[in-house]
Amino acid sequence: MTVIRLPGDNGRFEEFAMPAPATWRTAQPSQPLGRVALSAGHVVSDPWADISPMRDIAIDFEATQRFRDYLWDLGLGVAEAMDTAQRGMGLDWPSAQILIRNTVESAKRRPGAIVFSGVGTDHIDPVGADLNAVLRAYSDQLSFVQGVGGRVIIMASRALVRAARGPADYVEVYRRMLAEADQPVILHWLGDMFDPALAGYWGHHDVAAAMEVCLGIIADNVKKVEGIKISLLNAEHEIAMRRQLPPGVKMYTGDDFNYPELIAGDDQGYSHALLGIFDAIAPIASAALLALRNEDGAAGTKAFREIIDPTVTLSRELFRAPTQYYKTGIVFLAYLNGHQDHFTMLGAQQGARSILHLCRVFRLAASVGLLADPDRAADRMRTILTFHGMK
């Protein structure tokens, strides 16, 4: 048994005996699961790049692609260049283009591999942008993704929040963007807990009023909408919207607090998944969704919940306020599990969370069996502690 001394919230070191890693029966590549499941994958920075890390960008594209291969090997799809990849928080559009092209091309060589890529307006300055500038920006990114043969997620736009005078402007922008889509897209409603600059999206600060605008856009363009992901961290909002979607339009949960119950669903429907937490808990998510498919009715739901429910406490720690810094814990776990050899991030975001937060993440991940090699994880945790002056 591996034992490590960790600083606790009480200001003292405590010994933590690491449980043995768990094993799960995971899906095979492209194996059907109980729901459509897209994992928003993180990017791996290049620690050897001689740059100013809070200003400049250096990505290890090879290591980043290996992580996408890992997700596909577990039967999960990939949501590329999204918030988890530090989009608008370290990842710029030129780098996102390389990332998207690499992932789409890799998916073409893997039969059945699913990838959707984020389209936004992040290459223009939101300050002073008008609606025409927003439309051109969206169109430029949409054309690029479709030009490399990719499927599209239309991301929420900071520039649109500034430029729009009311709900009618959102309706017009999305109408024109959806008209350009060559295949049905996934819309994305990202709450201000993930990005404060998106407060008041759809022209309303009231969620019910905003939802009405969004549902109207979907209803008016239903043939161009594959589904919608909402990330509001509120199960009631998601269920209310899910029950009002037109037939054939999927709800993709982006709720990293309440995903088990939302994916399991109820007698009136369920949500699919497009989640950042699936980056961190990929093998558990794969196993749980496979169990949901392989068992009928209540038995499948029970098996799914038994596997995935223990991850919620970890997810709530990772996504605790300020939520936009959850990427730090995601990359930290990838480092502990050997998916990358370092704990450095774009924009030096490895420093965005406290050492006590990282210790809580370590304990919780170990407790659900996610640390595949306890000795390696403990050695790497000790390295982080030493860096923080805690021996």
Short mmCIF file of C-alpha atoms in Angstrom, two decimals:
data_model
loop_
_atom_site.label_atom_id
_atom_site.label_comp_id
_atom_site.label_asym_id
_atom_site.label_seq_id
_atom_site.Cartn_x
_atom_site.Cartn_y
_atom_site.Cartn_z
CA MET A 1 0.00 0.00 0.00
CA THR A 2 1.32 3.41 -1.00
CA VAL A 3 1.21 6.04 1.76
CA ILE A 4 1.81 9.75 1.20
CA ARG A 5 1.89 12.72 3.57
CA LEU A 6 -0.48 15.44 2.34
CA PRO A 7 -1.26 18.87 3.78
CA GLY A 8 -4.83 19.06 4.99
CA ASP A 9 -7.34 21.86 5.27
CA ASN A 10 -6.59 21.94 9.01
CA GLY A 11 -3.06 23.24 8.38
CA ARG A 12 -1.33 19.98 9.31
CA PHE A 13 0.16 17.09 7.35
CA GLU A 14 -1.81 13.88 7.32
CA GLU A 15 -0.91 10.43 6.09
CA PHE A 16 -3.06 9.18 3.23
CA ALA A 17 -3.08 5.49 2.37
CA MET A 18 -3.87 5.17 -1.31
CA PRO A 19 -6.48 2.57 -2.28
CA ALA A 20 -5.67 0.12 -5.03
CA PRO A 21 -6.64 1.37 -8.50
CA ALA A 22 -9.99 0.17 -9.78
CA THR A 23 -10.60 -1.72 -12.99
CA TRP A 24 -13.67 -1.32 -15.16
CA ARG A 25 -15.15 -3.06 -18.15
CA THR A 26 -14.83 -0.20 -20.64
CA ALA A 27 -16.16 0.12 -24.16
CA GLN A 28 -14.11 -0.70 -27.23
CA PRO A 29 -13.38 1.93 -29.89
CA SER A 30 -16.58 3.00 -31.67
CA GLN A 31 -18.67 0.60 -29.58
CA PRO A 32 -22.22 1.92 -29.13
CA LEU A 33 -22.92 3.33 -25.68
CA GLY A 34 -26.09 4.08 -23.81
CA ARG A 35 -25.88 7.74 -24.81
CA VAL A 36 -23.93 9.88 -27.24
CA ALA A 37 -20.89 10.82 -25.16
CA LEU A 38 -18.44 13.57 -26.11
CA SER A 39 -15.49 14.38 -23.92
CA ALA A 40 -14.12 17.91 -24.13
CA GLY A 41 -10.40 17.17 -24.11
CA HIS A 42 -7.63 19.31 -22.66
CA VAL A 43 -4.51 20.41 -24.52
CA VAL A 44 -0.95 19.57 -23.52
CA SER A 45 1.47 22.47 -23.42
CA ASP A 46 5.13 22.24 -24.46
CA PRO A 47 7.25 22.71 -21.31
CA TRP A 48 10.44 23.00 -23.38
CA ALA A 49 9.29 26.08 -25.25
CA ASP A 50 11.30 29.19 -24.33
CA ILE A 51 8.35 31.57 -24.21
CA SER A 52 6.63 33.99 -21.88
CA PRO A 53 3.98 31.51 -20.72
CA MET A 54 1.41 34.06 -19.60
CA ARG A 55 1.51 35.67 -23.05
CA ASP A 56 2.73 33.15 -25.62
CA ILE A 57 1.37 29.78 -26.70
CA ALA A 58 3.25 26.53 -27.20
CA ILE A 59 1.34 23.28 -27.58
CA ASP A 60 2.68 19.74 -27.67
CA PHE A 61 0.39 18.60 -30.48
CA GLU A 62 1.72 15.04 -30.46
CA ALA A 63 0.94 14.50 -26.77
CA THR A 64 -2.38 16.29 -27.20
CA GLN A 65 -3.34 13.90 -30.00
CA ARG A 66 -2.36 10.87 -27.93
CA PHE A 67 -4.94 11.92 -25.37
CA ARG A 68 -7.63 12.11 -28.08
CA ASP A 69 -6.64 8.60 -29.16
CA TYR A 70 -7.05 7.48 -25.55
CA LEU A 71 -10.59 8.91 -25.43
CA TRP A 72 -11.53 7.24 -28.73
CA ASP A 73 -10.08 3.94 -27.50
CA LEU A 74 -12.60 4.09 -24.65
CA GLY A 75 -15.49 4.55 -27.07
CA LEU A 76 -15.96 8.23 -26.29
CA GLY A 77 -16.28 11.01 -28.85
CA VAL A 78 -14.19 14.17 -28.76
CA ALA A 79 -15.42 17.76 -28.50
CA GLU A 80 -12.43 19.66 -29.82
CA ALA A 81 -11.17 23.16 -29.08
CA MET A 82 -13.74 23.81 -26.40
CA ASP A 83 -13.54 25.38 -22.95
CA THR A 84 -11.62 22.40 -21.52
CA ALA A 85 -8.91 23.05 -24.13
CA GLN A 86 -8.59 26.57 -22.64
CA ARG A 87 -10.40 28.17 -25.57
CA GLY A 88 -10.34 31.91 -24.93
CA MET A 89 -8.17 31.27 -21.87
CA GLY A 90 -4.81 30.39 -23.40
CA LEU A 91 -5.77 28.67 -26.66
CA ASP A 92 -6.02 31.18 -29.51
CA TRP A 93 -7.68 30.64 -32.90
CA PRO A 94 -4.48 29.96 -34.93
CA SER A 95 -3.55 27.21 -32.48
CA ALA A 96 -7.13 25.95 -32.39
CA GLN A 97 -7.06 25.61 -36.19
CA ILE A 98 -4.05 23.28 -35.98
CA LEU A 99 -5.69 21.34 -33.18
CA ILE A 100 -8.98 20.96 -35.04
CA ARG A 101 -7.31 19.95 -38.29
CA ASN A 102 -5.15 17.35 -36.51
CA THR A 103 -8.07 15.83 -34.64
CA VAL A 104 -10.44 15.73 -37.61
CA GLU A 105 -7.75 14.12 -39.79
CA SER A 106 -6.97 11.56 -37.08
CA ALA A 107 -10.67 10.74 -36.72
CA LYS A 108 -10.90 10.02 -40.46
CA ARG A 109 -8.32 7.26 -39.98
CA ARG A 110 -10.32 5.65 -37.16
CA PRO A 111 -13.60 4.11 -38.35
CA GLY A 112 -16.48 5.32 -36.22
CA ALA A 113 -14.50 7.95 -34.32
CA ILE A 114 -16.65 10.99 -33.49
CA VAL A 115 -15.39 14.57 -33.28
CA PHE A 116 -17.22 17.88 -33.16
CA SER A 117 -15.20 21.12 -33.08
CA GLY A 118 -15.90 24.48 -31.53
CA VAL A 119 -16.71 27.47 -33.74
CA GLY A 120 -16.70 30.88 -32.10
CA THR A 121 -15.61 34.50 -32.48
CA ASP A 122 -12.55 34.47 -30.24
CA HIS A 123 -10.16 35.76 -32.92
CA ILE A 124 -11.74 39.23 -32.81
CA ASP A 125 -11.68 41.77 -29.99
CA PRO A 126 -15.12 41.83 -28.33
CA VAL A 127 -14.65 45.50 -27.49
CA GLY A 128 -16.13 47.56 -30.28
CA ALA A 129 -17.24 44.61 -32.41
CA ASP A 130 -20.60 45.10 -34.13
CA LEU A 131 -23.00 42.42 -35.37
CA ASN A 132 -21.44 42.33 -38.82
CA ALA A 133 -18.03 41.68 -37.27
CA VAL A 134 -19.53 38.91 -35.14
CA LEU A 135 -21.13 37.31 -38.18
CA ARG A 136 -17.90 37.46 -40.18
CA ALA A 137 -15.96 35.94 -37.29
CA TYR A 138 -18.42 33.08 -36.84
CA SER A 139 -18.50 32.52 -40.60
CA ASP A 140 -14.70 32.41 -40.87
CA GLN A 141 -14.43 29.73 -38.20
CA LEU A 142 -17.40 27.77 -39.50
CA SER A 143 -15.90 27.73 -43.00
CA PHE A 144 -12.60 26.47 -41.64
CA VAL A 145 -14.09 23.57 -39.66
CA GLN A 146 -16.38 22.54 -42.50
CA GLY A 147 -13.49 22.94 -44.94
CA VAL A 148 -11.46 20.27 -43.15
CA GLY A 149 -14.49 17.98 -43.06
CA GLY A 150 -15.44 18.59 -39.44
CA ARG A 151 -18.73 18.71 -37.56
CA VAL A 152 -19.54 21.93 -35.71
CA ILE A 153 -20.37 23.13 -32.22
CA ILE A 154 -21.42 26.80 -32.31
CA MET A 155 -19.95 28.25 -29.14
CA ALA A 156 -21.29 31.20 -27.21
CA SER A 157 -19.66 34.50 -28.20
CA ARG A 158 -18.34 37.18 -25.88
CA ALA A 159 -18.43 39.60 -28.79
CA LEU A 160 -22.10 38.87 -29.45
CA VAL A 161 -22.97 39.67 -25.83
CA ARG A 162 -21.41 43.11 -26.29
CA ALA A 163 -22.80 43.77 -29.78
CA ALA A 164 -26.38 42.54 -29.35
CA ARG A 165 -29.03 45.10 -28.46
CA GLY A 166 -31.55 42.46 -27.50
CA PRO A 167 -32.88 38.95 -28.23
CA ALA A 168 -33.69 39.79 -31.87
CA ASP A 169 -30.00 40.20 -32.63
CA TYR A 170 -29.26 36.71 -31.29
CA VAL A 171 -32.09 35.32 -33.42
CA GLU A 172 -30.67 36.95 -36.55
CA VAL A 173 -27.05 35.94 -35.93
CA TYR A 174 -27.93 32.30 -35.26
CA ARG A 175 -30.35 32.18 -38.20
CA ARG A 176 -27.64 33.31 -40.56
CA MET A 177 -25.01 31.02 -39.07
CA LEU A 178 -27.23 27.95 -39.18
CA ALA A 179 -28.05 28.70 -42.82
CA GLU A 180 -24.33 28.28 -43.57
CA ALA A 181 -24.02 24.92 -41.79
CA ASP A 182 -23.59 21.97 -44.15
CA GLN A 183 -24.61 19.47 -41.44
CA PRO A 184 -26.68 19.81 -38.27
CA VAL A 185 -24.70 21.49 -35.49
CA ILE A 186 -24.63 21.41 -31.71
CA LEU A 187 -25.42 24.75 -30.08
CA HIS A 188 -23.71 25.65 -26.82
CA TRP A 189 -25.14 27.74 -24.00
CA LEU A 190 -22.29 28.35 -21.59
CA GLY A 191 -23.24 29.95 -18.30
CA ASP A 192 -21.45 32.86 -16.72
CA MET A 193 -20.09 30.63 -13.95
CA PHE A 194 -17.77 29.25 -16.65
CA ASP A 195 -17.20 32.61 -18.35
CA PRO A 196 -18.43 35.80 -16.65
CA ALA A 197 -18.27 37.64 -20.00
CA LEU A 198 -21.25 35.55 -21.19
CA ALA A 199 -23.70 36.88 -18.62
CA GLY A 200 -27.02 37.79 -20.22
CA TYR A 201 -26.69 35.45 -23.19
CA TRP A 202 -29.68 35.24 -25.55
CA GLY A 203 -30.48 38.81 -24.53
CA HIS A 204 -31.74 38.04 -21.01
CA HIS A 205 -30.28 37.62 -17.55
CA ASP A 206 -33.39 35.68 -16.52
CA VAL A 207 -32.86 32.00 -17.37
CA ALA A 208 -36.48 31.28 -18.31
CA ALA A 209 -36.61 34.24 -20.70
CA ALA A 210 -33.24 33.32 -22.22
CA MET A 211 -34.38 29.73 -22.64
CA GLU A 212 -37.46 30.88 -24.54
CA VAL A 213 -35.30 32.77 -27.04
CA CYS A 214 -32.97 29.81 -27.50
CA LEU A 215 -35.85 27.36 -27.96
CA GLY A 216 -37.36 29.67 -30.55
CA ILE A 217 -34.10 29.69 -32.52
CA ILE A 218 -34.01 25.88 -32.44
CA ALA A 219 -37.64 25.55 -33.50
CA ASP A 220 -37.13 27.93 -36.42
CA ASN A 221 -34.02 26.07 -37.62
CA VAL A 222 -34.73 22.53 -36.45
CA LYS A 223 -33.25 20.78 -39.49
CA LYS A 224 -29.89 22.45 -38.83
CA VAL A 225 -29.68 21.60 -35.11
CA GLU A 226 -28.30 18.24 -33.97
CA GLY A 227 -28.67 19.24 -30.34
CA ILE A 228 -27.83 21.77 -27.69
CA LYS A 229 -25.40 21.62 -24.82
CA ILE A 230 -26.23 23.74 -21.80
CA SER A 231 -23.70 24.35 -19.04
CA LEU A 232 -25.62 26.12 -16.29
CA LEU A 233 -24.84 23.72 -13.40
CA ASN A 234 -28.55 23.52 -12.65
CA ALA A 235 -30.40 20.27 -13.28
CA GLU A 236 -33.86 21.88 -13.13
CA HIS A 237 -33.02 24.32 -15.93
CA GLU A 238 -31.69 21.52 -18.13
CA ILE A 239 -34.66 19.23 -17.56
CA ALA A 240 -37.11 22.06 -18.25
CA MET A 241 -35.41 22.83 -21.55
CA ARG A 242 -35.00 19.17 -22.49
CA ARG A 243 -38.74 18.62 -22.23
CA GLN A 244 -39.40 21.49 -24.65
CA LEU A 245 -36.96 20.51 -27.41
CA PRO A 246 -38.45 19.58 -30.79
CA PRO A 247 -38.46 15.85 -31.62
CA GLY A 248 -35.07 14.68 -32.83
CA VAL A 249 -33.06 17.49 -31.20
CA LYS A 250 -30.76 16.12 -28.49
CA MET A 251 -29.99 17.64 -25.15
CA TYR A 252 -26.28 17.36 -24.31
CA THR A 253 -25.62 17.90 -20.65
CA GLY A 254 -22.75 20.17 -19.79
CA ASP A 255 -23.62 20.01 -16.08
CA ASP A 256 -20.49 18.80 -14.32
CA PHE A 257 -22.37 18.77 -10.98
CA ASN A 258 -25.47 16.75 -11.86
CA TYR A 259 -24.50 14.63 -14.88
CA PRO A 260 -25.44 11.17 -13.48
CA GLU A 261 -29.10 11.97 -12.95
CA LEU A 262 -29.36 13.97 -16.18
CA ILE A 263 -27.81 11.23 -18.32
CA ALA A 264 -29.88 8.54 -16.60
CA GLY A 265 -32.99 10.60 -17.29
CA ASP A 266 -36.59 10.01 -16.31
CA ASP A 267 -39.81 8.77 -17.88
CA GLN A 268 -39.92 11.90 -20.06
CA GLY A 269 -36.43 11.72 -21.53
CA TYR A 270 -32.71 11.91 -20.87
CA SER A 271 -29.60 13.89 -21.76
CA HIS A 272 -26.61 12.88 -23.82
CA ALA A 273 -23.21 14.11 -22.70
CA LEU A 274 -20.71 16.77 -23.72
CA LEU A 275 -18.65 17.16 -20.60
CA GLY A 276 -15.30 18.41 -19.40
CA ILE A 277 -15.36 15.98 -16.47
CA PHE A 278 -15.25 13.08 -18.94
CA ASP A 279 -11.63 14.09 -19.64
CA ALA A 280 -10.76 13.25 -16.04
CA ILE A 281 -13.02 10.23 -15.51
CA ALA A 282 -12.90 8.78 -19.02
CA PRO A 283 -12.63 5.08 -18.10
CA ILE A 284 -15.41 5.35 -15.53
CA ALA A 285 -17.64 7.24 -17.96
CA SER A 286 -16.99 4.60 -20.63
CA ALA A 287 -17.79 1.73 -18.25
CA ALA A 288 -20.92 3.40 -16.89
CA LEU A 289 -22.33 4.21 -20.34
CA LEU A 290 -21.56 0.69 -21.54
CA ALA A 291 -23.44 -0.74 -18.56
CA LEU A 292 -26.36 1.56 -19.34
CA ARG A 293 -26.54 0.10 -22.84
CA ASN A 294 -26.00 -3.54 -21.89
CA GLU A 295 -28.69 -3.74 -19.22
CA ASP A 296 -32.38 -3.18 -19.82
CA GLY A 297 -34.49 -0.50 -18.15
CA ALA A 298 -34.09 -0.06 -14.43
CA ALA A 299 -31.22 -2.54 -14.26
CA GLY A 300 -29.21 -0.50 -16.76
CA THR A 301 -29.88 2.72 -14.91
CA LYS A 302 -28.89 1.12 -11.61
CA ALA A 303 -25.65 -0.26 -13.03
CA PHE A 304 -24.85 3.10 -14.62
CA ARG A 305 -25.44 5.04 -11.41
CA GLU A 306 -23.44 2.59 -9.28
CA ILE A 307 -20.40 3.13 -11.49
CA ILE A 308 -20.61 6.87 -12.12
CA ASP A 309 -22.14 8.32 -8.95
CA PRO A 310 -18.91 8.06 -6.89
CA THR A 311 -17.23 10.53 -9.27
CA VAL A 312 -19.55 13.42 -8.45
CA THR A 313 -17.69 14.55 -5.32
CA LEU A 314 -14.47 14.72 -7.34
CA SER A 315 -16.20 16.65 -10.12
CA ARG A 316 -17.70 19.14 -7.70
CA GLU A 317 -14.23 19.78 -6.29
CA LEU A 318 -12.71 20.22 -9.74
CA PHE A 319 -15.49 22.60 -10.84
CA ARG A 320 -15.84 24.54 -7.60
CA ALA A 321 -16.01 28.33 -7.88
CA PRO A 322 -14.35 30.10 -9.58
CA THR A 323 -15.44 27.40 -12.02
CA GLN A 324 -13.46 28.65 -15.04
CA TYR A 325 -10.27 27.33 -13.39
CA TYR A 326 -11.41 23.70 -13.43
CA LYS A 327 -8.90 23.04 -16.24
CA THR A 328 -6.08 23.12 -13.67
CA GLY A 329 -7.39 20.03 -11.90
CA ILE A 330 -8.11 18.27 -15.20
CA VAL A 331 -4.50 18.65 -16.37
CA PHE A 332 -3.21 17.80 -12.90
CA LEU A 333 -4.98 14.43 -13.06
CA ALA A 334 -3.65 13.79 -16.57
CA TYR A 335 -0.15 14.38 -15.18
CA LEU A 336 -0.70 12.08 -12.21
CA ASN A 337 -1.97 9.33 -14.53
CA GLY A 338 0.96 9.51 -16.95
CA HIS A 339 -0.88 10.99 -19.91
CA GLN A 340 1.76 13.74 -19.93
CA ASP A 341 5.15 14.12 -18.28
CA HIS A 342 4.64 17.52 -16.69
CA PHE A 343 2.14 19.79 -15.00
CA THR A 344 2.44 22.93 -17.09
CA MET A 345 -0.44 24.60 -18.87
CA LEU A 346 -1.16 27.28 -21.44
CA GLY A 347 -1.12 30.69 -19.79
CA ALA A 348 0.63 29.21 -16.72
CA GLN A 349 -2.80 28.11 -15.51
CA GLN A 350 -1.22 25.37 -13.39
CA GLY A 351 -1.03 28.12 -10.80
CA ALA A 352 -4.74 28.93 -10.91
CA ARG A 353 -5.65 26.62 -7.99
CA SER A 354 -4.21 26.22 -4.50
CA ILE A 355 -2.07 23.32 -3.36
CA LEU A 356 -4.82 22.40 -0.88
CA HIS A 357 -7.29 22.09 -3.80
CA LEU A 358 -4.85 19.84 -5.65
CA CYS A 359 -4.46 17.68 -2.55
CA ARG A 360 -8.23 17.30 -2.26
CA VAL A 361 -8.39 16.34 -5.94
CA PHE A 362 -5.62 13.79 -5.37
CA ARG A 363 -7.46 12.16 -2.45
CA LEU A 364 -10.79 12.07 -4.25
CA ALA A 365 -9.33 10.65 -7.46
CA ALA A 366 -7.50 7.96 -5.53
CA SER A 367 -10.63 7.13 -3.56
CA VAL A 368 -12.61 6.31 -6.71
CA GLY A 369 -9.75 4.25 -8.14
CA LEU A 370 -8.79 6.73 -10.88
CA LEU A 371 -5.04 6.80 -10.18
CA ALA A 372 -3.93 3.87 -12.30
CA ASP A 373 -0.40 3.65 -10.84
CA PRO A 374 -0.43 4.71 -7.18
CA ASP A 375 3.36 4.81 -6.88
CA ARG A 376 3.75 7.05 -9.91
CA ALA A 377 0.91 9.29 -8.79
CA ALA A 378 2.39 9.60 -5.29
CA ASP A 379 5.85 10.40 -6.65
CA ARG A 380 4.41 13.11 -8.88
CA MET A 381 2.32 14.51 -6.04
CA ARG A 382 5.47 14.74 -3.91
CA THR A 383 7.15 16.70 -6.71
CA ILE A 384 4.29 19.20 -6.69
CA LEU A 385 4.45 19.46 -2.89
CA THR A 386 8.20 20.09 -2.98
CA PHE A 387 7.71 22.83 -5.57
CA HIS A 388 5.27 24.47 -3.12
CA GLY A 389 7.77 24.17 -0.25
CA MET A 390 5.83 21.37 1.45
CA LYS A 391 7.96 18.33 2.26
#
